[in-house]
Amino acid sequence: MRGAGGSLLFLSQADIVRLLDIDKLLEALAGAFVELSAGRTSVPPRIAARTASGGLLGAMPGYIAGVLEAKVVSVFPQNHARGLPSHQGLIALFDEDTGAPLAVMDGVAITGIRTGAAAALAARWLARPDATTLAILGAGVQGRSHLAAFPRTRDFKEIRIASRNVATAEALAAENPRAKPVATFKEAVQGADVVCCCTDAREPVLKYEWLVSGAHVSSVGGTFGPELDAKTIGAGTIFVESRDAVRQPPPAGAHELQGLRPESVTEIGEVIAATQPGRSAPDQLTVYKSSGHAVEDAAAARLVYERALAEGAGQRVSL
């Protein structure tokens, strides 16, 4: 990927939201996950510095063919009480041949959109084909991202949204005519074919006893603690972006998967490439546990950058 004239392109959050097409992102993520599972990427484990206030600053560099990028992201859960986003960050793109910086773009929108899209991609491959009821636990940035992406994978007749903040659940449900707010996480989950956990919880928000036979569970939260209970992990067939979710401690790895053997989980890229099975039975519980991955940022950032060049979007600055 190359830039123009040695200047740096700056892309705002508004630019990202306008330029990033979710359907194209789903395709790009599928390719990125296949490359990751085939060992054709260079993505070191993320590192993080933790603050006295309980936040962290993480660095996620990555390379896939055509894209060299690095994301620096802060995660401060206490920001919700301040009216600020819990996740904030920047993504920088570099020329893969010369290392020259090409662009700096908002990382908040990309992180939000790509996380929901990656989870939806996993559901496309793992949820039952006849799934009609979707539950979304959490009504923040990720709840909105999942509401935008998941209906592209199945024809959901009913979408239930639950949040610890009733007003946010009501507001999010108003964005989709098939969505409705419900009072509790339990009410949302019971009878749902697909369940999305999108919270900043420090303890499980989902219990195995609430799930129907053959459910698909997606969990993208849990930076500071597990979203899923141990019974769900024990009963489910586990799918991940990378087996590093098992090998690495949090935040690079998942709280729920610590202590599991890496070979006991399947990478979603292996399912897409048909080198490992996905869902094998209608009554099987499938669980996609996301820790986030740099290849997702790279795939999304490339789409944004290439479209920005084509449309002349963003602002150019000289270093």
Short mmCIF file of N, CA and C in Angstrom, two decimals, residues 146-272:
data_model
loop_
_atom_site.label_atom_id
_atom_site.label_comp_id
_atom_site.label_asym_id
_atom_site.label_seq_id
_atom_site.Cartn_x
_atom_site.Cartn_y
_atom_site.Cartn_z
N HIS A 146 -23.00 -4.45 16.79
CA HIS A 146 -23.58 -5.77 16.56
C HIS A 146 -24.96 -5.67 15.92
N LEU A 147 -25.74 -4.68 16.33
CA LEU A 147 -27.06 -4.49 15.74
C LEU A 147 -26.95 -4.15 14.25
N ALA A 148 -25.89 -3.46 13.87
CA ALA A 148 -25.69 -3.11 12.46
C ALA A 148 -25.20 -4.30 11.65
N ALA A 149 -24.40 -5.18 12.26
CA ALA A 149 -23.74 -6.24 11.49
C ALA A 149 -24.49 -7.57 11.48
N PHE A 150 -25.05 -7.98 12.60
CA PHE A 150 -25.60 -9.34 12.70
C PHE A 150 -26.80 -9.58 11.78
N PRO A 151 -27.70 -8.62 11.57
CA PRO A 151 -28.81 -8.89 10.64
C PRO A 151 -28.36 -9.14 9.20
N ARG A 152 -27.11 -8.90 8.89
CA ARG A 152 -26.59 -9.20 7.55
C ARG A 152 -26.25 -10.68 7.40
N THR A 153 -26.26 -11.43 8.51
CA THR A 153 -25.85 -12.83 8.47
C THR A 153 -27.02 -13.81 8.58
N ARG A 154 -28.11 -13.39 9.18
CA ARG A 154 -29.32 -14.21 9.31
C ARG A 154 -30.53 -13.29 9.23
N ASP A 155 -31.68 -13.87 8.86
CA ASP A 155 -32.92 -13.10 8.79
C ASP A 155 -33.61 -13.17 10.16
N PHE A 156 -33.12 -12.37 11.09
CA PHE A 156 -33.67 -12.39 12.44
C PHE A 156 -35.06 -11.73 12.46
N LYS A 157 -36.03 -12.47 12.98
CA LYS A 157 -37.39 -11.94 13.09
C LYS A 157 -37.57 -11.13 14.37
N GLU A 158 -36.77 -11.47 15.37
CA GLU A 158 -36.88 -10.79 16.67
C GLU A 158 -35.49 -10.50 17.19
N ILE A 159 -35.28 -9.27 17.65
CA ILE A 159 -34.01 -8.86 18.23
C ILE A 159 -34.29 -8.27 19.60
N ARG A 160 -33.70 -8.86 20.62
CA ARG A 160 -33.90 -8.39 21.99
C ARG A 160 -32.63 -7.69 22.47
N ILE A 161 -32.80 -6.56 23.10
CA ILE A 161 -31.66 -5.79 23.59
C ILE A 161 -31.83 -5.54 25.08
N ALA A 162 -30.80 -5.90 25.85
CA ALA A 162 -30.82 -5.69 27.29
C ALA A 162 -29.56 -4.96 27.71
N SER A 163 -29.71 -4.10 28.69
CA SER A 163 -28.58 -3.33 29.20
C SER A 163 -28.81 -3.05 30.68
N ARG A 164 -27.73 -2.84 31.41
CA ARG A 164 -27.88 -2.42 32.80
C ARG A 164 -28.49 -1.02 32.87
N ASN A 165 -28.40 -0.28 31.77
CA ASN A 165 -29.03 1.03 31.65
C ASN A 165 -30.24 0.89 30.72
N VAL A 166 -31.42 0.90 31.28
CA VAL A 166 -32.64 0.66 30.51
C VAL A 166 -32.80 1.68 29.39
N ALA A 167 -32.45 2.92 29.66
CA ALA A 167 -32.62 3.98 28.66
C ALA A 167 -31.78 3.73 27.43
N THR A 168 -30.56 3.23 27.60
CA THR A 168 -29.71 2.96 26.43
C THR A 168 -30.25 1.79 25.63
N ALA A 169 -30.81 0.79 26.30
CA ALA A 169 -31.42 -0.33 25.59
C ALA A 169 -32.61 0.14 24.77
N GLU A 170 -33.41 1.01 25.34
CA GLU A 170 -34.56 1.54 24.62
C GLU A 170 -34.13 2.37 23.42
N ALA A 171 -33.09 3.17 23.59
CA ALA A 171 -32.62 4.01 22.50
C ALA A 171 -32.04 3.18 21.37
N LEU A 172 -31.28 2.13 21.71
CA LEU A 172 -30.70 1.29 20.67
C LEU A 172 -31.79 0.50 19.94
N ALA A 173 -32.75 -0.02 20.67
CA ALA A 173 -33.83 -0.79 20.05
C ALA A 173 -34.61 0.06 19.06
N ALA A 174 -34.69 1.35 19.29
CA ALA A 174 -35.43 2.24 18.40
C ALA A 174 -34.76 2.36 17.03
N GLU A 175 -33.52 1.89 16.90
CA GLU A 175 -32.80 2.01 15.64
C GLU A 175 -33.10 0.88 14.66
N ASN A 176 -33.83 -0.15 15.12
CA ASN A 176 -34.17 -1.27 14.25
C ASN A 176 -35.61 -1.67 14.51
N PRO A 177 -36.45 -1.73 13.47
CA PRO A 177 -37.87 -2.02 13.68
C PRO A 177 -38.14 -3.41 14.25
N ARG A 178 -37.19 -4.32 14.14
CA ARG A 178 -37.38 -5.67 14.68
C ARG A 178 -36.84 -5.81 16.11
N ALA A 179 -36.24 -4.76 16.62
CA ALA A 179 -35.63 -4.82 17.94
C ALA A 179 -36.58 -4.32 19.02
N LYS A 180 -36.43 -4.89 20.21
CA LYS A 180 -37.20 -4.42 21.35
C LYS A 180 -36.33 -4.50 22.60
N PRO A 181 -36.49 -3.54 23.52
CA PRO A 181 -35.75 -3.61 24.78
C PRO A 181 -36.41 -4.60 25.72
N VAL A 182 -35.60 -5.31 26.50
CA VAL A 182 -36.12 -6.20 27.54
C VAL A 182 -35.45 -5.84 28.86
N ALA A 183 -36.05 -6.27 29.95
CA ALA A 183 -35.65 -5.77 31.26
C ALA A 183 -34.36 -6.37 31.79
N THR A 184 -34.09 -7.64 31.47
CA THR A 184 -32.94 -8.31 32.07
C THR A 184 -32.17 -9.10 31.02
N PHE A 185 -30.92 -9.40 31.33
CA PHE A 185 -30.11 -10.25 30.46
C PHE A 185 -30.76 -11.63 30.31
N LYS A 186 -31.27 -12.16 31.40
CA LYS A 186 -31.90 -13.48 31.36
C LYS A 186 -33.08 -13.49 30.40
N GLU A 187 -33.91 -12.47 30.45
CA GLU A 187 -35.07 -12.38 29.57
C GLU A 187 -34.64 -12.30 28.10
N ALA A 188 -33.55 -11.61 27.84
CA ALA A 188 -33.06 -11.50 26.47
C ALA A 188 -32.55 -12.83 25.95
N VAL A 189 -31.86 -13.58 26.80
CA VAL A 189 -31.19 -14.81 26.37
C VAL A 189 -32.14 -15.97 26.20
N GLN A 190 -33.10 -16.13 27.11
CA GLN A 190 -33.96 -17.31 27.07
C GLN A 190 -34.73 -17.39 25.76
N GLY A 191 -34.54 -18.49 25.04
CA GLY A 191 -35.20 -18.70 23.77
C GLY A 191 -34.49 -18.11 22.57
N ALA A 192 -33.38 -17.42 22.78
CA ALA A 192 -32.65 -16.80 21.66
C ALA A 192 -31.74 -17.81 20.98
N ASP A 193 -31.70 -17.76 19.66
CA ASP A 193 -30.84 -18.65 18.88
C ASP A 193 -29.40 -18.16 18.85
N VAL A 194 -29.23 -16.85 18.85
CA VAL A 194 -27.90 -16.24 18.82
C VAL A 194 -27.84 -15.21 19.94
N VAL A 195 -26.78 -15.28 20.74
CA VAL A 195 -26.62 -14.37 21.88
C VAL A 195 -25.29 -13.64 21.76
N CYS A 196 -25.35 -12.32 21.80
CA CYS A 196 -24.15 -11.48 21.71
C CYS A 196 -23.90 -10.80 23.05
N CYS A 197 -22.74 -11.02 23.62
CA CYS A 197 -22.34 -10.35 24.85
C CYS A 197 -21.39 -9.22 24.50
N CYS A 198 -21.79 -8.00 24.79
CA CYS A 198 -21.05 -6.80 24.36
C CYS A 198 -20.91 -5.84 25.54
N THR A 199 -20.41 -6.32 26.66
CA THR A 199 -20.38 -5.53 27.87
C THR A 199 -18.95 -5.28 28.35
N ASP A 200 -18.83 -4.44 29.36
CA ASP A 200 -17.54 -4.24 30.02
C ASP A 200 -17.56 -4.91 31.39
N ALA A 201 -18.31 -6.00 31.50
CA ALA A 201 -18.50 -6.69 32.77
C ALA A 201 -17.18 -7.25 33.31
N ARG A 202 -17.11 -7.35 34.61
CA ARG A 202 -15.97 -7.97 35.27
C ARG A 202 -16.33 -9.35 35.82
N GLU A 203 -17.57 -9.74 35.64
CA GLU A 203 -18.03 -11.07 36.01
C GLU A 203 -19.09 -11.50 35.01
N PRO A 204 -19.39 -12.81 34.91
CA PRO A 204 -20.28 -13.29 33.85
C PRO A 204 -21.64 -12.60 33.82
N VAL A 205 -22.08 -12.28 32.60
CA VAL A 205 -23.42 -11.73 32.39
C VAL A 205 -24.35 -12.76 31.76
N LEU A 206 -23.79 -13.91 31.39
CA LEU A 206 -24.57 -14.97 30.75
C LEU A 206 -24.39 -16.27 31.53
N LYS A 207 -25.49 -16.97 31.74
CA LYS A 207 -25.45 -18.27 32.41
C LYS A 207 -25.88 -19.36 31.43
N TYR A 208 -25.19 -20.48 31.51
CA TYR A 208 -25.45 -21.60 30.62
C TYR A 208 -26.91 -22.05 30.70
N GLU A 209 -27.49 -22.01 31.88
CA GLU A 209 -28.86 -22.49 32.08
C GLU A 209 -29.88 -21.71 31.27
N TRP A 210 -29.55 -20.51 30.85
CA TRP A 210 -30.48 -19.68 30.09
C TRP A 210 -30.53 -20.07 28.60
N LEU A 211 -29.55 -20.79 28.12
CA LEU A 211 -29.39 -21.01 26.68
C LEU A 211 -30.28 -22.13 26.17
N VAL A 212 -30.78 -21.96 24.94
CA VAL A 212 -31.51 -23.03 24.28
C VAL A 212 -30.53 -23.99 23.62
N SER A 213 -30.98 -25.18 23.34
CA SER A 213 -30.16 -26.15 22.63
C SER A 213 -29.82 -25.61 21.24
N GLY A 214 -28.57 -25.73 20.86
CA GLY A 214 -28.14 -25.29 19.54
C GLY A 214 -27.87 -23.81 19.41
N ALA A 215 -27.75 -23.12 20.52
CA ALA A 215 -27.49 -21.68 20.47
C ALA A 215 -26.08 -21.39 19.99
N HIS A 216 -25.92 -20.20 19.44
CA HIS A 216 -24.58 -19.67 19.16
C HIS A 216 -24.37 -18.47 20.07
N VAL A 217 -23.24 -18.47 20.79
CA VAL A 217 -22.91 -17.39 21.71
C VAL A 217 -21.69 -16.65 21.19
N SER A 218 -21.77 -15.34 21.21
CA SER A 218 -20.65 -14.48 20.81
C SER A 218 -20.31 -13.57 21.98
N SER A 219 -19.03 -13.50 22.32
CA SER A 219 -18.59 -12.64 23.42
C SER A 219 -17.40 -11.81 22.97
N VAL A 220 -17.56 -10.48 23.00
CA VAL A 220 -16.48 -9.59 22.57
C VAL A 220 -15.99 -8.69 23.70
N GLY A 221 -16.67 -8.74 24.86
CA GLY A 221 -16.26 -7.92 25.99
C GLY A 221 -15.38 -8.69 26.94
N GLY A 222 -15.26 -8.16 28.15
CA GLY A 222 -14.50 -8.88 29.15
C GLY A 222 -13.03 -8.53 29.19
N THR A 223 -12.68 -7.27 28.90
CA THR A 223 -11.28 -6.86 29.01
C THR A 223 -10.77 -7.04 30.43
N PHE A 224 -11.63 -6.78 31.41
CA PHE A 224 -11.21 -6.82 32.80
C PHE A 224 -11.81 -7.98 33.58
N GLY A 225 -12.53 -8.87 32.91
CA GLY A 225 -13.13 -10.01 33.58
C GLY A 225 -13.94 -10.83 32.60
N PRO A 226 -14.41 -12.02 33.00
CA PRO A 226 -15.14 -12.90 32.08
C PRO A 226 -16.59 -12.47 31.88
N GLU A 227 -17.06 -12.53 30.63
CA GLU A 227 -18.48 -12.30 30.34
C GLU A 227 -19.28 -13.60 30.42
N LEU A 228 -18.62 -14.72 30.17
CA LEU A 228 -19.30 -16.01 30.08
C LEU A 228 -19.00 -16.85 31.30
N ASP A 229 -19.97 -17.63 31.76
CA ASP A 229 -19.72 -18.49 32.91
C ASP A 229 -18.97 -19.75 32.49
N ALA A 230 -18.42 -20.43 33.47
CA ALA A 230 -17.58 -21.60 33.19
C ALA A 230 -18.37 -22.73 32.54
N LYS A 231 -19.66 -22.87 32.88
CA LYS A 231 -20.47 -23.93 32.28
C LYS A 231 -20.63 -23.73 30.78
N THR A 232 -20.79 -22.50 30.35
CA THR A 232 -20.93 -22.22 28.92
C THR A 232 -19.65 -22.59 28.19
N ILE A 233 -18.51 -22.23 28.76
CA ILE A 233 -17.23 -22.58 28.14
C ILE A 233 -17.05 -24.09 28.12
N GLY A 234 -17.40 -24.76 29.22
CA GLY A 234 -17.22 -26.20 29.30
C GLY A 234 -18.12 -26.98 28.36
N ALA A 235 -19.32 -26.48 28.12
CA ALA A 235 -20.28 -27.19 27.27
C ALA A 235 -20.15 -26.84 25.80
N GLY A 236 -19.53 -25.70 25.49
CA GLY A 236 -19.50 -25.23 24.12
C GLY A 236 -18.29 -25.69 23.33
N THR A 237 -18.43 -25.63 22.01
CA THR A 237 -17.29 -25.76 21.11
C THR A 237 -16.77 -24.35 20.87
N ILE A 238 -15.50 -24.12 21.19
CA ILE A 238 -14.96 -22.77 21.27
C ILE A 238 -14.23 -22.39 19.99
N PHE A 239 -14.54 -21.19 19.50
CA PHE A 239 -13.91 -20.63 18.30
C PHE A 239 -13.32 -19.26 18.65
N VAL A 240 -12.15 -19.00 18.10
CA VAL A 240 -11.41 -17.77 18.42
C VAL A 240 -10.83 -17.17 17.15
N GLU A 241 -10.36 -15.93 17.25
CA GLU A 241 -9.61 -15.34 16.14
C GLU A 241 -8.26 -16.02 16.00
N SER A 242 -7.61 -16.19 17.15
CA SER A 242 -6.27 -16.77 17.20
C SER A 242 -6.14 -17.59 18.48
N ARG A 243 -5.37 -18.65 18.43
CA ARG A 243 -5.14 -19.45 19.64
C ARG A 243 -4.34 -18.69 20.69
N ASP A 244 -3.84 -17.51 20.33
CA ASP A 244 -3.21 -16.67 21.34
C ASP A 244 -4.20 -16.28 22.43
N ALA A 245 -5.50 -16.35 22.13
CA ALA A 245 -6.51 -16.06 23.14
C ALA A 245 -6.42 -17.04 24.30
N VAL A 246 -5.87 -18.22 24.03
CA VAL A 246 -5.65 -19.23 25.07
C VAL A 246 -4.23 -19.13 25.62
N ARG A 247 -3.27 -18.91 24.73
CA ARG A 247 -1.85 -18.92 25.13
C ARG A 247 -1.46 -17.70 25.95
N GLN A 248 -2.05 -16.54 25.64
CA GLN A 248 -1.62 -15.30 26.26
C GLN A 248 -2.52 -14.92 27.43
N PRO A 249 -1.96 -14.27 28.45
CA PRO A 249 -2.81 -13.76 29.54
C PRO A 249 -3.59 -12.54 29.06
N PRO A 250 -4.68 -12.19 29.72
CA PRO A 250 -5.41 -10.97 29.36
C PRO A 250 -4.52 -9.74 29.51
N PRO A 251 -4.68 -8.70 28.67
CA PRO A 251 -5.79 -8.51 27.73
C PRO A 251 -5.58 -9.13 26.35
N ALA A 252 -4.36 -9.64 26.06
CA ALA A 252 -4.15 -10.28 24.76
C ALA A 252 -4.96 -11.57 24.67
N GLY A 253 -5.07 -12.27 25.79
CA GLY A 253 -5.87 -13.48 25.85
C GLY A 253 -7.21 -13.22 26.52
N ALA A 254 -8.06 -14.24 26.51
CA ALA A 254 -9.41 -14.11 27.07
C ALA A 254 -9.45 -14.70 28.47
N HIS A 255 -10.10 -13.99 29.38
CA HIS A 255 -10.24 -14.48 30.76
C HIS A 255 -10.88 -15.87 30.78
N GLU A 256 -11.93 -16.06 29.99
CA GLU A 256 -12.68 -17.31 30.02
C GLU A 256 -11.87 -18.51 29.54
N LEU A 257 -10.84 -18.26 28.74
CA LEU A 257 -10.12 -19.36 28.09
C LEU A 257 -8.80 -19.71 28.77
N GLN A 258 -8.46 -19.00 29.83
CA GLN A 258 -7.22 -19.31 30.53
C GLN A 258 -7.28 -20.72 31.10
N GLY A 259 -6.22 -21.49 30.88
CA GLY A 259 -6.16 -22.86 31.36
C GLY A 259 -6.59 -23.89 30.34
N LEU A 260 -7.22 -23.47 29.25
CA LEU A 260 -7.57 -24.41 28.18
C LEU A 260 -6.34 -24.75 27.35
N ARG A 261 -6.37 -25.89 26.71
CA ARG A 261 -5.30 -26.26 25.78
C ARG A 261 -5.54 -25.56 24.44
N PRO A 262 -4.50 -24.99 23.84
CA PRO A 262 -4.69 -24.30 22.55
C PRO A 262 -5.34 -25.18 21.50
N GLU A 263 -5.01 -26.47 21.51
CA GLU A 263 -5.57 -27.37 20.50
C GLU A 263 -7.05 -27.67 20.75
N SER A 264 -7.59 -27.24 21.88
CA SER A 264 -9.00 -27.50 22.16
C SER A 264 -9.92 -26.45 21.55
N VAL A 265 -9.36 -25.38 20.99
CA VAL A 265 -10.16 -24.34 20.36
C VAL A 265 -9.85 -24.30 18.87
N THR A 266 -10.76 -23.72 18.10
CA THR A 266 -10.62 -23.64 16.65
C THR A 266 -10.59 -22.19 16.22
N GLU A 267 -9.69 -21.85 15.31
CA GLU A 267 -9.64 -20.49 14.78
C GLU A 267 -10.70 -20.33 13.70
N ILE A 268 -11.37 -19.18 13.70
CA ILE A 268 -12.44 -18.96 12.73
C ILE A 268 -11.90 -18.98 11.30
N GLY A 269 -10.63 -18.59 11.12
CA GLY A 269 -10.02 -18.67 9.79
C GLY A 269 -9.91 -20.09 9.28
N GLU A 270 -9.75 -21.04 10.19
CA GLU A 270 -9.69 -22.45 9.80
C GLU A 270 -11.05 -22.94 9.33
N VAL A 271 -12.10 -22.44 9.96
CA VAL A 271 -13.46 -22.81 9.53
C VAL A 271 -13.75 -22.24 8.15
N ILE A 272 -13.39 -20.98 7.94
CA ILE A 272 -13.64 -20.35 6.64
C ILE A 272 -12.86 -21.05 5.54
#
